[in-house]
Short mmCIF file of C-alpha atoms in Angstrom, two decimals:
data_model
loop_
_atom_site.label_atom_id
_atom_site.label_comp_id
_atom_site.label_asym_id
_atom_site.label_seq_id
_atom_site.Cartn_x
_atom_site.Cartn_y
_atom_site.Cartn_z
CA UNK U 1 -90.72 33.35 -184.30
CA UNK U 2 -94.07 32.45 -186.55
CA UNK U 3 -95.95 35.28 -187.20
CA UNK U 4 -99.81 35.56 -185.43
CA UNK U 5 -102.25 34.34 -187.54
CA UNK U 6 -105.32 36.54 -188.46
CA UNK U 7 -108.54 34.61 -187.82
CA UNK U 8 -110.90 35.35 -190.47
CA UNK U 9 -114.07 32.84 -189.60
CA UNK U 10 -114.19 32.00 -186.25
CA UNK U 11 -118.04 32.70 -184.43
CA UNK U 12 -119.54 33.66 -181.03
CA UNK U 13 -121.93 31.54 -179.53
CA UNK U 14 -122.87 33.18 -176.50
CA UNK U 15 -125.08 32.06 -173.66
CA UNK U 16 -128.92 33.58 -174.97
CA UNK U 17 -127.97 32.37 -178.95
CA UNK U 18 -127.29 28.95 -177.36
CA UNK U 19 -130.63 28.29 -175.72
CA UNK U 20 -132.32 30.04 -178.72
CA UNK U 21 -131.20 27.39 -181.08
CA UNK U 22 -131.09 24.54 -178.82
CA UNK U 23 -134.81 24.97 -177.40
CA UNK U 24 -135.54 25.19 -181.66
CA UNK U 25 -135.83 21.19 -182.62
CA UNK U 26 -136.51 21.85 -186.39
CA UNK U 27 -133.64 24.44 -186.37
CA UNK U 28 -131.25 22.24 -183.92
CA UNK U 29 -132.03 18.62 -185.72
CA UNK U 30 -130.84 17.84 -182.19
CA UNK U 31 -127.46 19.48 -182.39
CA UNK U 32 -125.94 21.15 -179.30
CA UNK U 33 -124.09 23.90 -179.43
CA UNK U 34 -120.45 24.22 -178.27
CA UNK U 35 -119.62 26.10 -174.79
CA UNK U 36 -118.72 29.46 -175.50
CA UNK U 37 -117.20 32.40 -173.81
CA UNK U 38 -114.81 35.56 -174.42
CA UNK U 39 -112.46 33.95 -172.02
CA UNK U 40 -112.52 30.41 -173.77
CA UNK U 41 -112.21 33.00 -176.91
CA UNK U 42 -109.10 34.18 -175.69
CA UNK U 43 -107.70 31.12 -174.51
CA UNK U 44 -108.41 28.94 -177.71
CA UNK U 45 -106.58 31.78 -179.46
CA UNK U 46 -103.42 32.07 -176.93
CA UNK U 47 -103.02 28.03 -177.17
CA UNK U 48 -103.07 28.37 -181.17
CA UNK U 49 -101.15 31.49 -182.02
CA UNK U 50 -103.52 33.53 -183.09
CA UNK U 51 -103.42 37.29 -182.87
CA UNK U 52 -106.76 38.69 -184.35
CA UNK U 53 -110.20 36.87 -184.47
CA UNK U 54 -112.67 38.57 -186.55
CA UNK U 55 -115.91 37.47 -184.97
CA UNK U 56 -119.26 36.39 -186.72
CA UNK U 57 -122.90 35.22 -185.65
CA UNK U 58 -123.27 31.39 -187.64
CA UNK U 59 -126.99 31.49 -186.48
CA UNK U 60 -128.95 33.79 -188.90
CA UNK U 61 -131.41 36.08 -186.79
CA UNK U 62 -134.01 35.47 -188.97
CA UNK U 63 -134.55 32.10 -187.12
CA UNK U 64 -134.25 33.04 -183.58
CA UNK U 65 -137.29 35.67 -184.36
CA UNK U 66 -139.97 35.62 -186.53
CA UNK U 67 -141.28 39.46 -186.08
CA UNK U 68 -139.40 41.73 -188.40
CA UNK U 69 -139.26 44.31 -185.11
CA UNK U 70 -137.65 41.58 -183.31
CA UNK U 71 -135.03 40.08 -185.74
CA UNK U 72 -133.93 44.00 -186.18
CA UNK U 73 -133.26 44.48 -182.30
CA UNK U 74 -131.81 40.74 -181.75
CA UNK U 75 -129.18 42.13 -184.64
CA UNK U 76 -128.65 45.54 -183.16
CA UNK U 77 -128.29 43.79 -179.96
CA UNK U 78 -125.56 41.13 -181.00
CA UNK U 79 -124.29 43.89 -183.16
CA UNK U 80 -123.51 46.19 -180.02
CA UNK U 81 -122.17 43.13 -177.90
CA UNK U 82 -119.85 42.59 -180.77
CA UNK U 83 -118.92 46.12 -180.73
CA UNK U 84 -118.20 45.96 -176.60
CA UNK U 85 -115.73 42.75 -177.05
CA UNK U 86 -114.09 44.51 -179.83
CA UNK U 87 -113.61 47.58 -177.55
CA UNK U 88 -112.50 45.30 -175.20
CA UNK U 89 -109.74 43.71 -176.76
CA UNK U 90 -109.31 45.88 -179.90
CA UNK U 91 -106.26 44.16 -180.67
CA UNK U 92 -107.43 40.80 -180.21
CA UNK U 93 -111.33 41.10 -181.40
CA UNK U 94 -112.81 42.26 -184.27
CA UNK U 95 -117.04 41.29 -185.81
CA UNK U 96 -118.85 41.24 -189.35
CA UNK U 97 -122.01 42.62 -188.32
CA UNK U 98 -124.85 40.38 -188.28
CA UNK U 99 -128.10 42.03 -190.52
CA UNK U 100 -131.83 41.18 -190.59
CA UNK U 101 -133.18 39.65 -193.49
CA UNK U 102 -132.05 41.68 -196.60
CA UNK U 103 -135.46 41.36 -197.41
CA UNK U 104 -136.35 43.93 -194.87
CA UNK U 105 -134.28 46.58 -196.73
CA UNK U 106 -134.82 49.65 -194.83
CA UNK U 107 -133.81 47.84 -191.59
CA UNK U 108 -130.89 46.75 -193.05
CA UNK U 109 -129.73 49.68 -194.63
CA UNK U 110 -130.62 50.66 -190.78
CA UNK U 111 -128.01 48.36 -189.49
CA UNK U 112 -125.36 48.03 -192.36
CA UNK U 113 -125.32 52.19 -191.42
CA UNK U 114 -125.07 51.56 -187.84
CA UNK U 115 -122.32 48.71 -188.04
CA UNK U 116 -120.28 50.21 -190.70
CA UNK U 117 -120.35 54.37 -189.42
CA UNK U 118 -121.26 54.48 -185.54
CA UNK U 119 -119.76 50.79 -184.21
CA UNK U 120 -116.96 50.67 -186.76
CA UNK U 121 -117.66 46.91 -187.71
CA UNK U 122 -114.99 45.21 -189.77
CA UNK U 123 -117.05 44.08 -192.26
CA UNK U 124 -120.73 42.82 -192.39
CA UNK U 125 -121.83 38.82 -192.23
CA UNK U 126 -124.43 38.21 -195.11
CA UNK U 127 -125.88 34.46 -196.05
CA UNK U 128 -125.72 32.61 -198.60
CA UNK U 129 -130.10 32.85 -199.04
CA UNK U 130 -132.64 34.57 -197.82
CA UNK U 131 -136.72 32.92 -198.50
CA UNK U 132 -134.54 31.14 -201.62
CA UNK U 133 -133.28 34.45 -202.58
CA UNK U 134 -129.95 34.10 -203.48
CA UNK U 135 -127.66 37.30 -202.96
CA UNK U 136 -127.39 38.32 -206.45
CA UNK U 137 -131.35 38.80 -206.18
CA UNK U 138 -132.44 42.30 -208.02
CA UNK U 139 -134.17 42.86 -204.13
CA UNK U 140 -130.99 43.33 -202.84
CA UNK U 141 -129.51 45.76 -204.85
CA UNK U 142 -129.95 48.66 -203.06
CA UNK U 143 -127.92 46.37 -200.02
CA UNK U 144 -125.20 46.17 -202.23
CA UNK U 145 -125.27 49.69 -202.97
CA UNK U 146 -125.02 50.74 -199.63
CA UNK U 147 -122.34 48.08 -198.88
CA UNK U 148 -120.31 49.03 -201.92
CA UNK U 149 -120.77 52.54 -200.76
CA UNK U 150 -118.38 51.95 -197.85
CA UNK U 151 -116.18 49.46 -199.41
CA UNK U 152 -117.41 46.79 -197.53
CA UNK U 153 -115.95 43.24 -196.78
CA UNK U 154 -118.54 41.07 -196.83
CA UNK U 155 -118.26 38.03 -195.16
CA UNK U 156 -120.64 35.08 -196.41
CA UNK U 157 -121.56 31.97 -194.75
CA UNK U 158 -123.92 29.06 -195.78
CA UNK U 159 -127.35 28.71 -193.80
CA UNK U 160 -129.79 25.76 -193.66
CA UNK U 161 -132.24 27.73 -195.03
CA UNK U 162 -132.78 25.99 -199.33
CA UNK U 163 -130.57 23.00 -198.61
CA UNK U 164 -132.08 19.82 -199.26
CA UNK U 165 -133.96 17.70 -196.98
CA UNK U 166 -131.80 15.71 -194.74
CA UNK U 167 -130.86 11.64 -195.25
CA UNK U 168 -132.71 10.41 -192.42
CA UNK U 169 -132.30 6.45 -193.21
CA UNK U 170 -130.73 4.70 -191.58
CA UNK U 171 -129.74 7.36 -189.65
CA UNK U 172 -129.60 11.34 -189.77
CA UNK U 173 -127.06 12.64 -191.14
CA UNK U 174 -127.08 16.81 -191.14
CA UNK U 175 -127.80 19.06 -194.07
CA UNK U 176 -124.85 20.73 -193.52
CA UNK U 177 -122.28 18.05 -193.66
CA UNK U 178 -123.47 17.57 -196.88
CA UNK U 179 -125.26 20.48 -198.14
CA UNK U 180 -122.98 23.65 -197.02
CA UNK U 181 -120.53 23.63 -199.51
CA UNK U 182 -123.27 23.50 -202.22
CA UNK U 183 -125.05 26.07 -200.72
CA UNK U 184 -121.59 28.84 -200.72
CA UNK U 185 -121.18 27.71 -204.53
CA UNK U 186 -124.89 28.34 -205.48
CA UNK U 187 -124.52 31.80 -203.98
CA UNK U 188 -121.11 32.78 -205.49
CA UNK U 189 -122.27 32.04 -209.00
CA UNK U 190 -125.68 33.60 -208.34
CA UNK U 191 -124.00 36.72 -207.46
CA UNK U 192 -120.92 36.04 -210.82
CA UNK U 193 -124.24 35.53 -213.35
CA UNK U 194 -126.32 38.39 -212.02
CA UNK U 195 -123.33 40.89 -212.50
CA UNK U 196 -123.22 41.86 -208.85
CA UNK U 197 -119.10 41.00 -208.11
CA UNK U 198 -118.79 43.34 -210.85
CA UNK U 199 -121.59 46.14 -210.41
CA UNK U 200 -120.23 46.70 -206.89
CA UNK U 201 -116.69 45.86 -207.10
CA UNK U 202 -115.39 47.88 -204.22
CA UNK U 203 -116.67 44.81 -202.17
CA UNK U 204 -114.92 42.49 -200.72
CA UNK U 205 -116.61 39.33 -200.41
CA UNK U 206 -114.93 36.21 -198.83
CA UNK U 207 -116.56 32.75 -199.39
CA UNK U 208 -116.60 30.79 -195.97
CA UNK U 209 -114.93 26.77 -196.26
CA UNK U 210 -112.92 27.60 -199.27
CA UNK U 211 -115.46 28.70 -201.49
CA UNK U 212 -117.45 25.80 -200.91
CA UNK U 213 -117.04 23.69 -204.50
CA UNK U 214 -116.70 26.96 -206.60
CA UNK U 215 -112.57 26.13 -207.18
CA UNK U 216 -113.67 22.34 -208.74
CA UNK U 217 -116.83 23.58 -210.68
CA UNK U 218 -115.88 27.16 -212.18
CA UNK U 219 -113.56 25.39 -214.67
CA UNK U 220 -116.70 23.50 -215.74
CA UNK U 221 -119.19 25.90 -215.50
CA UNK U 222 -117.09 28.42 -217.62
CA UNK U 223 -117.05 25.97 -220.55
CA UNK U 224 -120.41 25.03 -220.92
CA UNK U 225 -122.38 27.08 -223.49
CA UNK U 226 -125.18 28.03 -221.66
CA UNK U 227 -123.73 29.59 -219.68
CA UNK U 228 -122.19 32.15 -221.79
CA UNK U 229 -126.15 32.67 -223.30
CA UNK U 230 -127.09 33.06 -219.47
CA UNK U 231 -125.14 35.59 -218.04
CA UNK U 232 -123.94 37.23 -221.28
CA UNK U 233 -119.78 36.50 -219.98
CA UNK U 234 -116.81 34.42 -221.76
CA UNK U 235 -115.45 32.09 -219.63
CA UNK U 236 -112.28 33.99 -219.29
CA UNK U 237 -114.32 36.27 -217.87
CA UNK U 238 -116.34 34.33 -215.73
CA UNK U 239 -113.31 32.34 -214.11
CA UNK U 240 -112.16 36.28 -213.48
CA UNK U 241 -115.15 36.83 -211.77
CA UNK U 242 -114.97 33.79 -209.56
CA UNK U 243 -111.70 34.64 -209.12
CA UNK U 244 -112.28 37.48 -207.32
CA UNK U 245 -113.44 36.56 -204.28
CA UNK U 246 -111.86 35.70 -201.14
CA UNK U 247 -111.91 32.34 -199.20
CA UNK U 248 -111.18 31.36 -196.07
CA UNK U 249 -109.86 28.26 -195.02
CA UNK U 250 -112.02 27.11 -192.70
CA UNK U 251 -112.80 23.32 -192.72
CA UNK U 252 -109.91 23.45 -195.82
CA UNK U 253 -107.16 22.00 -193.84
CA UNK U 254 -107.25 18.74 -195.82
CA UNK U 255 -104.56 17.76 -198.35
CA UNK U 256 -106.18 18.14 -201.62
CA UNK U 257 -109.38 20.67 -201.24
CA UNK U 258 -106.16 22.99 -199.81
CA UNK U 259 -103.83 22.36 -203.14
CA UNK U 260 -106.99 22.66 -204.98
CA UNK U 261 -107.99 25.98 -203.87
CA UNK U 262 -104.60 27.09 -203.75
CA UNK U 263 -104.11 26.57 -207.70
CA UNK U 264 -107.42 28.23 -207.78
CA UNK U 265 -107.30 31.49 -206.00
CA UNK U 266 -105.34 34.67 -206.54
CA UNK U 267 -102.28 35.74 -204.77
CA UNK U 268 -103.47 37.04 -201.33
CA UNK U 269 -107.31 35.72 -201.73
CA UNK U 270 -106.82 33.11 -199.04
CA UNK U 271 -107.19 33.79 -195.80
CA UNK U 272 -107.03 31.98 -192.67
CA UNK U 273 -110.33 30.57 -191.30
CA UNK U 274 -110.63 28.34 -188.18
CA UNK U 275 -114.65 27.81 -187.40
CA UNK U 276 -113.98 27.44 -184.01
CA UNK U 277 -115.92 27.00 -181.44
CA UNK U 278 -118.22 24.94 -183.78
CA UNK U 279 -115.28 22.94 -185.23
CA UNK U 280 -113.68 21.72 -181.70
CA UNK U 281 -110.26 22.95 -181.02
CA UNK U 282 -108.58 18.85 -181.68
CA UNK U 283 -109.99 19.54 -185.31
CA UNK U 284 -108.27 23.23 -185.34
CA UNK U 285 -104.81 21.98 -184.19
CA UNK U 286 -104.93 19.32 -186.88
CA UNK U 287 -105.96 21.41 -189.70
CA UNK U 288 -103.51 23.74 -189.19
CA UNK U 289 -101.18 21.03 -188.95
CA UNK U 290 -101.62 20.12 -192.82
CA UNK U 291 -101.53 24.00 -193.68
CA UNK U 292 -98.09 24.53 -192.20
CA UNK U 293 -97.38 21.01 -193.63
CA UNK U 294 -93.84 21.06 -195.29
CA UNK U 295 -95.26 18.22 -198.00
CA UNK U 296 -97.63 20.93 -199.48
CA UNK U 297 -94.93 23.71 -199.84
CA UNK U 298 -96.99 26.82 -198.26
CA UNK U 299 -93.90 28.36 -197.45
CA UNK U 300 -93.22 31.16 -198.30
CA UNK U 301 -97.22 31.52 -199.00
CA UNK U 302 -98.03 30.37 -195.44
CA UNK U 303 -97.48 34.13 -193.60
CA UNK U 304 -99.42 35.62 -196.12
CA UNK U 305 -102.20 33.13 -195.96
CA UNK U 306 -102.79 33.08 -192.37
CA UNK U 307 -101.59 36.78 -192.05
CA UNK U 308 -100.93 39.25 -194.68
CA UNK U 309 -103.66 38.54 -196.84
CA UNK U 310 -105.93 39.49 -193.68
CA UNK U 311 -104.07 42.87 -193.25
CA UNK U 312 -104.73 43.84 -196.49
CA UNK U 313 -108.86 43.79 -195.93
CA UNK U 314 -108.31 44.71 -192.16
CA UNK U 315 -105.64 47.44 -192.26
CA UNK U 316 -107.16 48.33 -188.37
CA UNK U 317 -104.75 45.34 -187.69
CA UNK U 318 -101.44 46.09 -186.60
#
């Protein structure tokens, strides 16, 4: 019998998120969010074998509020609904902890406390900018501090917020089709140049959609002078750096981004990622059908990709 997969980046979308976003045109750019539930949760993960989902927020708080009071309580309060569903099904459910804007750092350390020590998060959700601060940013050191602290996984996703303006001729298409993956790679080799993956190494940071381009650009980027004069690294030691994160699969389940990470990433540094409910379960099903794929010779790889890898951050997980 196949082992349960661990889900490492699916999100909740519940009912008050849903009308925040969709009643926000500039945030929306018309988009409307999937139907959501903790039954269709539970459902979507019976139909598709998966035994843990570890549960995220995609919408950052910081554009459902505007107040500083407010973003703090809309993340404490997602935070403890989180916490409830977990409790719930502690088997089945677990959260990264959604934070204000790191640049409110006594909040956060607020929350990242909170999550972490009283509601027993799994990890915390951080993205990939914040006011075009990326997360190496010397503002957010005392974050990482904390974070680092408690040996924190640290789950990062890509938000609208420095992409590019949108192609709007001769039609719109969305910033993050496009603009997404950029956005994950900007951040990871903010946070390689600035010295951060190294500084607080007892992180655990896992880069959403397969690292975004980090596995085709690193090679590059490694190689180039300036880069050396920049960040004061060889590129052996650079590619080690980008080499240490994690990366989830989600939106990977395509022939040759998933051999390309695959070459890329350490033994046990990919982890299972399905993006549901925002990629629709049809899309799921046939991503996971090129993963198990016996063309790209996962096996014996596959269990620990869409399990083992997981247990090792998540050791809750039995």
């Amino acid at each position: 019998m196949a082992h349960l997969k661990i889900d490492t980046h699916q999100h909740v979308f519940p009912p008050q998120i849903k009308r925040l976003v969709e009643s926000n045109a500039t945030l929306s750019q018309g988009f409307l969010g999937p139907d959501w539930s903790p039954e269709m949760c539970l459902e979507f993960m019976e139909r598709n074998r998966i035994g843990t989902s570890i549960l995220s927020c995609a919408i950052p708080c910081t554009v459902l509020a505007q107040d500083p009071v407010e973003i703090a309580a809309l993340s404490r309060e997602i935070n403890n609904y989180l916490a409830s569903l977990r409790d719930q099904y502690p088997n089945q459910i677990g959260f990264f902890a959604t934070l204000p804007s790191l640049e409110d750092v006594p909040r956060c350390l607020d929350e990242i406390r909170h999550a972490l020590v009283t509601l027993k998060a799994d990890g915390v959700a951080l993205y990939t900018s914040y006011n075009d601060k990326y997360l190496g940013h010397s503002d957010f050191e005392p974050l990482w501090a904390e974070l680092d602290k408690y040996s924190a996984v640290v789950f990062t996703h890509p938000t609208m917020e420095g992409m590019e303006k949108s192609i709007k001729e001769p039609f719109l298409i969305p910033r993050a089709l496009l603009d997404w993956s950029h956005e994950t790679t900007r951040t990871a080799i903010h946070l390689i140049m600035t010295n951060t993956v190294r500084k607080y190494a007892s992180c655990k940071i896992i880069l959403s959609h397969g690292g975004g381009t980090l596995p085709y650009v690193a090679g590059r980027i490694s190689d180039i002078g300036i880069q050396t004069r920049l960040s004061g690294k060889s590129p052996g030691e650079f590619l080690e750096d980008a080499k240490s994160f994690y990366f989830d699969l989600a939106l990977v389940g395509h022939e040759a981004p998933l051999r390309l990470l695959m070459d890329f990433a350490k033994k046990g540094h990919v982890l299972y990622g399905s993006d549901y409910p925002f990629v629709r379960e049809d899309g799921v099903v046939q991503q996971l059908q090129t993963i198990d794929s016996k063309e790209l010779k996962l096996d014996p790889s596959l269990t620990l990709v869409t399990r083992q890898a997981a247990k090792t951050l998540f050791p809750r997980i039995e």
